[in-house]
Coordinates of C-alpha atoms and ligand atoms in Angstrom, one line a residue:
M7 CA 89.7 169.3 79.3
N8 CA 93.4 169.9 78.4
L9 CA 94.4 169.8 82.0
A10 CA 92.7 166.4 82.3
D11 CA 94.4 165.2 79.1
T12 CA 97.8 166.4 80.4
E13 CA 97.3 164.2 83.4
I14 CA 96.5 161.3 81.2
V15 CA 99.7 161.9 79.2
L16 CA 101.7 162.1 82.4
G17 CA 100.1 158.8 83.5
I18 CA 101.2 157.2 80.3
L19 CA 104.7 158.5 80.4
Q20 CA 105.1 157.7 84.1
N21 CA 104.3 154.1 83.3
Y22 CA 107.1 154.1 80.8
G23 CA 109.6 155.4 83.4
Y24 CA 109.5 159.2 82.9
S25 CA 109.1 161.6 85.7
V26 CA 108.1 165.3 85.9
T27 CA 110.5 168.1 86.4
K28 CA 109.4 171.6 87.3
E29 CA 112.5 173.1 85.7
P30 CA 112.4 173.3 81.9
E31 CA 116.2 173.4 81.8
H32 CA 116.4 169.9 83.3
A33 CA 113.9 168.4 80.9
D34 CA 114.7 165.8 78.2
V35 CA 111.3 166.3 76.7
V36 CA 109.1 169.3 76.7
L37 CA 105.5 168.8 75.6
L38 CA 103.0 171.6 75.0
N39 CA 99.3 170.6 75.2
T40 CA 97.5 172.9 72.8
C41 CA 94.0 174.3 72.1
S42 CA 92.6 175.4 68.7
I43 CA 89.2 176.7 69.8
R44 CA 90.1 180.3 69.0
E45 CA 92.9 181.8 67.1
N46 CA 94.5 183.6 70.2
A47 CA 94.9 180.2 71.9
E48 CA 97.1 179.1 68.9
Q49 CA 99.0 182.3 68.8
R50 CA 100.0 181.9 72.4
I51 CA 101.5 178.5 71.6
Y52 CA 103.7 179.9 68.9
G53 CA 105.0 182.5 71.4
R54 CA 105.7 179.7 73.9
L55 CA 107.4 177.6 71.3
G56 CA 109.8 180.5 70.5
N57 CA 110.9 180.6 74.2
I58 CA 111.2 176.9 74.6
K59 CA 113.3 176.5 71.5
T60 CA 116.1 178.5 73.2
L61 CA 116.5 175.6 75.6
K62 CA 117.9 173.7 72.7
N63 CA 121.0 176.0 72.7
D64 CA 122.1 174.3 75.9
N65 CA 120.6 170.9 75.3
P66 CA 120.6 170.1 71.6
N67 CA 119.1 166.6 72.3
L68 CA 116.0 168.2 73.8
V69 CA 112.8 166.8 72.3
I70 CA 110.0 169.4 71.8
G71 CA 106.5 168.2 71.1
I72 CA 103.1 169.6 70.4
L73 CA 100.1 167.7 71.8
G74 CA 96.4 168.2 71.4
C75 CA 94.1 170.0 68.9
M76 CA 96.8 172.1 67.2
A77 CA 98.8 169.0 66.5
E78 CA 96.0 167.6 64.5
R79 CA 95.3 170.9 62.7
L80 CA 98.8 172.3 62.1
R81 CA 101.0 169.2 61.7
K82 CA 102.4 170.3 58.3
D83 CA 103.0 173.9 59.4
L84 CA 104.7 172.9 62.6
I85 CA 106.9 170.1 61.3
D86 CA 107.5 170.8 57.6
K87 CA 107.3 174.5 57.1
K88 CA 108.3 176.1 60.5
K89 CA 110.5 173.1 61.6
M90 CA 109.6 174.1 65.1
V91 CA 109.1 170.8 66.8
D92 CA 110.2 167.2 66.8
L93 CA 107.0 165.6 67.8
V94 CA 103.3 166.2 66.9
V95 CA 100.7 164.0 68.7
G96 CA 97.0 164.5 68.4
P97 CA 94.4 163.9 71.2
D98 CA 93.7 160.2 70.3
E99 CA 97.3 159.0 70.0
Y100 CA 98.7 159.6 73.4
R101 CA 99.2 155.9 74.0
R102 CA 101.9 156.0 71.3
L103 CA 103.8 158.8 72.9
P104 CA 106.6 156.7 74.5
E105 CA 107.3 155.2 71.1
L106 CA 107.0 158.5 69.2
I107 CA 109.4 160.2 71.7
D108 CA 111.8 157.3 71.1
T109 CA 111.5 158.0 67.3
A110 CA 112.2 161.7 67.9
I111 CA 115.2 160.9 70.1
G112 CA 116.4 158.7 67.2
G113 CA 116.4 161.8 65.0
E114 CA 113.2 161.4 63.1
K115 CA 110.0 163.3 63.5
G116 CA 107.4 161.6 65.7
I117 CA 104.0 162.0 64.2
G118 CA 100.7 160.6 65.5
V119 CA 97.6 162.6 64.5
R120 CA 94.9 160.0 63.7
L121 CA 91.6 160.4 65.4
S122 CA 89.9 157.3 66.8
R123 CA 86.2 156.3 67.2
T124 CA 86.9 154.3 70.3
E125 CA 89.8 155.7 72.3
T126 CA 88.7 156.9 75.8
Y127 CA 91.9 156.1 77.8
D128 CA 89.5 154.2 80.1
D129 CA 92.3 152.1 81.7
I130 CA 94.9 154.9 82.1
I131 CA 95.3 156.2 85.6
P132 CA 96.0 159.9 85.2
Y133 CA 99.0 161.4 87.1
R134 CA 97.6 163.7 89.8
E135 CA 99.4 165.5 92.6
D136 CA 97.6 165.3 95.9
G137 CA 95.0 168.0 96.3
L138 CA 91.3 168.8 96.8
M139 CA 90.0 168.9 93.2
A140 CA 90.3 166.6 90.3
W141 CA 89.1 166.5 86.7
I142 CA 87.8 163.3 85.2
S143 CA 87.3 163.1 81.5
V144 CA 84.2 160.9 81.0
M145 CA 83.7 161.3 77.3
R146 CA 85.7 162.5 74.3
G147 CA 84.9 164.2 71.0
C148 CA 81.7 165.9 69.9
D149 CA 79.0 165.2 67.3
K150 CA 77.1 168.5 67.5
F151 CA 78.9 170.4 64.8
C152 CA 78.0 173.9 65.9
T153 CA 79.0 175.8 62.8
F154 CA 81.6 178.0 64.6
C155 CA 83.4 175.2 66.4
V156 CA 86.5 173.2 65.4
V157 CA 86.2 170.6 68.1
P158 CA 84.4 167.9 66.1
F159 CA 87.3 168.2 63.6
T160 CA 90.2 168.3 66.1
R161 CA 88.8 165.8 68.7
G162 CA 86.7 163.6 66.5
R163 CA 83.5 161.7 67.2
E164 CA 81.7 161.4 70.5
R165 CA 82.6 158.3 72.7
S166 CA 82.1 157.6 76.4
R167 CA 84.1 155.8 79.0
S168 CA 82.4 153.0 81.0
L169 CA 80.5 154.0 84.2
S170 CA 82.4 151.5 86.2
S171 CA 85.8 152.9 85.3
V172 CA 84.8 156.4 86.1
V173 CA 83.3 155.3 89.5
K174 CA 86.5 153.4 90.3
E175 CA 88.5 156.6 89.7
V176 CA 86.2 158.6 92.0
E177 CA 86.7 155.9 94.7
Q178 CA 90.4 156.2 94.4
L179 CA 90.2 160.0 94.6
S180 CA 88.0 159.7 97.7
Q181 CA 90.6 157.5 99.3
R182 CA 93.3 160.0 98.6
G183 CA 91.3 162.7 100.3
F184 CA 90.1 164.6 97.2
K185 CA 86.9 166.6 98.0
E186 CA 85.7 167.7 94.6
V187 CA 85.5 166.0 91.2
S188 CA 84.5 167.6 87.9
L189 CA 83.2 165.3 85.3
L190 CA 84.3 166.6 81.9
G191 CA 83.1 166.2 78.3
Q192 CA 82.4 168.5 75.4
N193 CA 78.8 167.6 75.8
V194 CA 78.4 165.4 78.9
N195 CA 74.6 165.2 78.4
S196 CA 75.1 162.8 75.5
Y197 CA 77.2 160.5 77.6
F198 CA 76.1 156.9 77.0
D199 CA 78.3 153.8 77.8
G200 CA 76.0 151.3 76.2
S201 CA 73.7 151.0 79.2
N202 CA 74.1 154.1 81.4
D203 CA 73.3 157.7 80.6
F204 CA 74.8 160.8 82.2
A205 CA 72.3 161.0 85.0
D206 CA 73.1 157.4 85.9
L207 CA 76.8 158.2 85.9
L208 CA 76.3 161.3 88.0
A209 CA 74.3 159.5 90.6
A210 CA 76.8 156.6 90.8
C211 CA 79.7 159.1 91.3
A212 CA 77.7 161.1 93.9
E213 CA 77.0 157.9 95.9
V214 CA 80.7 157.0 96.2
D215 CA 81.4 159.6 98.9
R216 CA 78.8 162.0 100.2
S217 CA 81.5 164.3 101.5
M218 CA 82.8 164.8 98.0
R219 CA 81.3 167.4 95.7
I220 CA 80.5 166.5 92.2
R221 CA 80.6 169.0 89.4
F222 CA 80.2 168.6 85.6
T223 CA 80.7 170.4 82.4
T224 CA 79.6 171.1 79.6
S225 CA 75.9 170.6 79.0
H226 CA 74.3 171.2 75.6
P227 CA 70.8 172.6 76.1
Q228 CA 69.3 170.2 73.6
D229 CA 70.3 167.1 75.7
L230 CA 69.7 168.3 79.3
S231 CA 67.1 165.7 80.4
D232 CA 64.5 165.9 83.1
K233 CA 66.1 162.8 84.6
L234 CA 69.4 164.6 84.9
L235 CA 67.7 167.6 86.7
Y236 CA 65.9 165.3 89.1
T237 CA 69.2 163.4 89.8
I238 CA 70.9 166.7 90.6
A239 CA 68.1 167.6 93.0
A240 CA 68.1 164.3 94.7
H241 CA 71.8 164.3 95.6
P242 CA 73.0 167.0 98.0
N243 CA 76.6 166.6 96.9
I244 CA 76.0 167.2 93.2
C245 CA 76.5 170.9 92.9
N246 CA 73.6 173.1 92.1
Y247 CA 75.4 174.7 89.3
I248 CA 74.9 174.1 85.5
H249 CA 77.1 175.4 82.8
L250 CA 74.7 175.8 79.9
P251 CA 76.2 177.7 77.0
V252 CA 73.6 179.8 75.2
Q253 CA 76.1 181.4 72.7
S254 CA 73.5 184.0 71.4
G255 CA 70.1 185.4 72.3
S256 CA 69.0 185.6 68.7
N257 CA 67.1 182.8 67.1
R258 CA 68.4 183.8 63.7
I259 CA 72.0 183.5 64.9
L260 CA 71.3 180.3 66.9
K261 CA 70.0 178.7 63.7
L262 CA 73.1 179.9 61.7
M263 CA 75.2 178.4 64.5
N264 CA 73.4 175.1 64.3
R265 CA 72.7 175.1 68.0
T266 CA 69.4 173.2 67.4
Y267 CA 67.3 175.1 70.0
T268 CA 65.4 178.3 70.1
I269 CA 65.8 180.9 72.8
E270 CA 62.3 180.1 74.0
Y271 CA 63.2 176.5 74.5
Y272 CA 66.4 177.5 76.3
L273 CA 64.5 179.9 78.7
N274 CA 61.9 177.2 79.4
L275 CA 64.6 174.8 80.2
I276 CA 66.1 177.3 82.7
D277 CA 62.6 177.8 84.3
K278 CA 62.1 174.1 84.6
A279 CA 65.6 173.5 86.1
R280 CA 64.9 176.2 88.7
K281 CA 61.6 174.5 89.7
I282 CA 63.2 171.1 90.0
I283 CA 66.4 172.3 91.7
P284 CA 65.6 175.2 94.0
G285 CA 68.6 177.6 94.2
V286 CA 70.3 176.2 91.1
S287 CA 72.6 178.7 89.4
F288 CA 73.8 178.9 85.8
S289 CA 76.8 180.0 83.9
T290 CA 77.1 180.3 80.1
D291 CA 79.2 180.9 77.1
I292 CA 78.5 183.8 74.7
I293 CA 80.1 184.6 71.4
A294 CA 80.1 188.2 70.2
G295 CA 80.2 189.0 66.5
F296 CA 79.2 185.8 64.9
P297 CA 78.9 186.3 61.1
T298 CA 76.0 188.6 60.2
E299 CA 75.3 189.4 63.8
T300 CA 73.4 192.8 63.9
Y301 CA 73.1 195.2 66.7
E302 CA 69.5 193.9 67.3
D303 CA 70.9 190.4 67.6
H304 CA 73.4 191.6 70.1
L305 CA 70.6 193.3 72.1
M306 CA 68.7 190.0 72.2
T307 CA 71.8 188.4 73.8
L308 CA 71.9 191.2 76.5
E309 CA 68.2 190.6 77.1
V310 CA 68.7 186.9 77.7
M311 CA 71.5 187.7 80.2
R312 CA 69.2 190.0 82.1
E313 CA 66.4 187.4 82.1
V314 CA 68.5 184.4 83.2
K315 CA 70.9 186.3 85.5
Y316 CA 73.8 184.0 85.1
D317 CA 76.2 183.6 88.0
G318 CA 79.1 183.6 85.5
V319 CA 79.6 184.1 81.8
Y320 CA 82.6 183.1 79.6
M321 CA 82.6 185.6 76.8
F322 CA 84.4 185.4 73.5
K323 CA 84.9 187.3 70.3
Y324 CA 84.0 185.2 67.3
S325 CA 87.1 183.7 65.8
P326 CA 86.9 182.1 62.3
R327 CA 88.2 178.5 62.3
E328 CA 89.1 176.7 59.1
K329 CA 87.0 173.6 58.1
T330 CA 83.9 174.9 60.0
K331 CA 80.7 175.9 58.2
A332 CA 80.8 179.4 59.7
Y333 CA 84.2 179.9 58.1
D334 CA 82.5 180.0 54.8
M335 CA 80.0 182.6 56.0
G336 CA 82.9 185.2 56.2
D337 CA 83.8 187.2 59.2
D338 CA 81.8 190.3 58.5
V339 CA 81.6 191.9 61.9
P340 CA 84.5 194.3 62.2
D341 CA 86.9 193.7 65.1
E342 CA 86.1 197.1 66.8
I343 CA 82.4 196.1 66.8
K344 CA 83.1 192.7 68.2
T345 CA 85.2 194.4 71.0
K346 CA 82.5 196.9 71.7
R347 CA 79.8 194.2 72.0
L348 CA 82.0 192.0 74.1
Q349 CA 82.7 195.0 76.4
E350 CA 78.9 195.6 76.8
I351 CA 78.4 191.9 77.6
I352 CA 81.2 192.0 80.2
E353 CA 79.9 195.2 81.8
L354 CA 76.3 193.9 82.0
Q355 CA 77.5 190.6 83.5
Q356 CA 79.5 192.5 86.2
Q357 CA 76.3 194.4 87.2
I358 CA 74.3 191.2 87.3
S359 CA 77.0 189.3 89.3
Y360 CA 77.2 192.3 91.7
Q361 CA 73.5 192.2 92.2
I362 CA 73.3 188.5 92.7
N363 CA 76.1 188.7 95.3
Q364 CA 74.5 191.7 97.1
D365 CA 71.4 189.6 97.5
L366 CA 73.5 187.0 99.3
I367 CA 74.4 189.4 102.1
G368 CA 73.0 188.2 105.4
K369 CA 72.5 184.6 104.1
E370 CA 74.3 181.5 105.2
E371 CA 76.3 179.3 102.8
V372 CA 78.3 176.1 103.2
I373 CA 81.8 176.4 101.7
L374 CA 84.6 174.0 101.0
I375 CA 87.8 175.5 102.3
E376 CA 90.6 175.6 99.7
G377 CA 93.4 177.3 101.6
F378 CA 94.7 180.8 102.3
S379 CA 93.1 183.6 100.3
R380 CA 95.2 184.7 97.4
K381 CA 95.8 188.1 98.9
S382 CA 96.6 187.4 102.5
D383 CA 97.5 184.5 104.9
N384 CA 95.2 186.1 107.5
F385 CA 92.2 184.9 105.5
L386 CA 90.9 181.6 104.2
S387 CA 89.3 181.1 100.8
G388 CA 86.5 178.6 100.0
R389 CA 83.8 178.0 97.5
T390 CA 80.1 177.6 97.7
D391 CA 78.2 174.8 96.0
T392 CA 77.4 177.3 93.2
N393 CA 81.2 177.9 92.7
K394 CA 81.4 181.4 94.3
V395 CA 84.6 182.4 96.2
V396 CA 84.1 183.3 99.8
I397 CA 86.8 184.8 102.0
I398 CA 86.6 184.4 105.8
P399 CA 89.0 185.4 108.6
L400 CA 91.6 182.8 109.5
S401 CA 90.5 180.1 112.0
D402 CA 91.6 176.6 112.7
L403 CA 89.8 175.3 109.6
K404 CA 92.0 173.7 107.1
A405 CA 91.9 173.0 103.3
G406 CA 89.3 170.3 102.7
D407 CA 87.0 171.2 105.6
Y408 CA 83.4 172.3 105.1
A409 CA 82.2 175.4 107.0
K410 CA 78.9 177.1 107.4
V411 CA 79.5 180.9 106.9
K412 CA 77.4 184.0 106.9
I413 CA 78.0 186.5 104.1
N414 CA 78.6 190.1 105.2
R415 CA 79.9 191.9 102.2
A416 CA 80.2 191.3 98.4
T417 CA 81.8 192.6 95.2
H418 CA 80.9 191.3 91.8
A419 CA 83.6 188.7 92.0
T420 CA 84.0 187.8 95.7
L421 CA 81.9 187.2 98.8
F422 CA 83.3 188.0 102.3
G423 CA 81.9 186.2 105.3
E424 CA 82.3 185.0 108.9
F425 CA 82.7 181.5 110.2
I426 CA 79.7 180.0 111.9
E427 CA 80.4 176.4 112.4
K428 CA 82.2 173.4 110.9
V429 CA 80.1 171.0 108.8
T430 CA 80.9 167.3 108.5
Y431 CA 79.4 164.9 106.0
D432 CA 79.2 161.3 106.8
K433 CA 80.7 159.5 103.8
K434 CA 77.8 157.2 103.2
S435 CA 74.8 158.8 105.0
A436 CA 72.9 162.1 105.1
L437 CA 74.2 165.5 106.2
T438 CA 75.2 165.8 109.9
T439 CA 76.4 169.0 111.6
Ligands
5AD504 N1 85.0 181.6 68.2 C1 84.7 182.1 69.4 N2 84.3 181.3 70.4 C2 84.2 180.0 70.2 N3 83.9 179.0 71.0 C3 84.0 177.8 70.3 N4 84.4 178.1 69.0 C4 84.5 179.4 69.0 C5 84.9 180.3 67.9 N5 85.2 179.9 66.7 C6 83.4 179.2 72.4 C7 82.0 178.7 72.5 C8 82.1 177.4 73.3 C9 83.4 177.7 74.1 C10 84.0 176.5 74.7 O1 84.2 178.4 73.2 O2 81.3 179.7 73.3 O3 81.0 177.1 74.1
SF4_505 FE1 81.9 172.7 69.8 FE2 79.2 172.7 69.8 FE3 80.5 170.5 70.3 FE4 80.5 172.4 72.1 S1 78.7 171.3 71.4 S2 82.3 171.2 71.4 S3 80.5 174.3 70.8 S4 80.5 171.5 68.4

C-alpha cells in the first residue's frame, strides 16, 4: 500500500517539475513514507531519519519530510519535540505536497495531516518505472475497526475509486507491457463505487488483457462474497490465490479483536471457496499474543493452520497501538511468550509449506518469468498463479514470458523445475498454447 502511495506522490511531484534521484546526496527533498501498523515499523523510521539528517551537514537547505501514517500519528513529536523534520504530510494530503514543500523551503514547517472522506487520487497517474508488476490502489481507508489496528485512525474512512479510472490504468499498464497488476485496499471486498462492487471491478480489470495476471489484497472474511468467488473462477487470469487474514483461531480472541466472524464461519468460507475455485490457495495474517491470549487460544490458531494448510502466513507479535480499543485491554502476554508462540507458528508453517511444495513434485505449472534467479544468472525465476517462486535452468525465455514447467524438487520456500514449453495468451480470447 505504501509503495503504491509513493508512486502517487512521485506522480504528483513529477507534474510539478520534480524528478527522482537515486543518490540521496543529490536530493533537494527527501521524503520517507511511513507505516504505523506495528511499533517496530515506526522505530525503523526513527533510525532512518537519524541517518538522513546527516545529509543536512553538506546541504543545509535539504528538506526532510515524513509522509504516511506516522505523519498523522506523530506530527507533534516529529516537528515540535524532536525537531527532526521540515515537513509532515498524512496519507490524504499528498496533493498539497508541492505547496507544502515550498513552505518548507521558505523556512516554515509544512504540515498537512487532515484525513478526507473523499480523496482517492482517482485522477493522478502514479509514477512507475517500466516493469512487469504494478500496484493499483482501488480504495483507501478502513471502516472495520479491528480492536488491535490503527489503520482506521491513520488512514481514515473507507472510500473507493471509480471502476472506470481503475480500468483505464490497467489499460495503460497493458500497453506498457506490464504482465501483472495487484489491486490494493485495506479491505477490497467492501469496494463500492456507487454502482460496481469488487467482483465487478475484478472482472472488468481481467477483461482488459487476458495475458495480464490480476491479483488483489486484502480480503476481510466477512465481506468475501459468493459473487467474488465465482468471478475468480470464471476468469483464468485472475489468480487463484486469496489472502484471507484469520488473525487467531480462537473465537474468544476473534470476538475481542472485533473481527466479526467465528472460526467456524471462516473455515466454511475456505471450504466453499475451494469448491467454487478448484486449486485455490490461501495466505493469511496471524497475530501472536493478543491481550489475554492463553496457551489454549494459541493451540487453536495452530489447529486452524493445520486445517487450512495456507500457502503462506504473515506472522506478527501483537504490538499495542494508541487510540485502539485493544490498547485499553493492556498488553498482558509477556514478550518471551509472544516470541515463543510466534516461533511455533513459523515452524509449523514451514512444515506445511514444505509438504504443500513436496506434493507439487511431478506436477506441471504455468509460470510468469520475472528474470534471472536471485542466486545465479544460469537460472530463471518465475511465479505460479498461486504466487510460488519456481527456478528453472536458463533458456531463451525472457522476463514477461509465460512458460509451462514441470516441478522436480522443492524446499519450503522454493520450487525447482524444468522448462516444457512456452505459453502464449491471446490478449482478448481464450488460452492458446
Ligand atoms: N499488532 C500486530 N499485528 C498487527 N496487525 C495490524 N495491527 C497489528 C498490531 N497492533 C497485522 C494484522 C493485519 C496485518 C496487516 O498487520 O495481522 O492483518
Ligand atoms: Fe485494520 Fe481490520 Fe481494517 Fe485490516 S480490516 S485495516 S486489520 S481495521
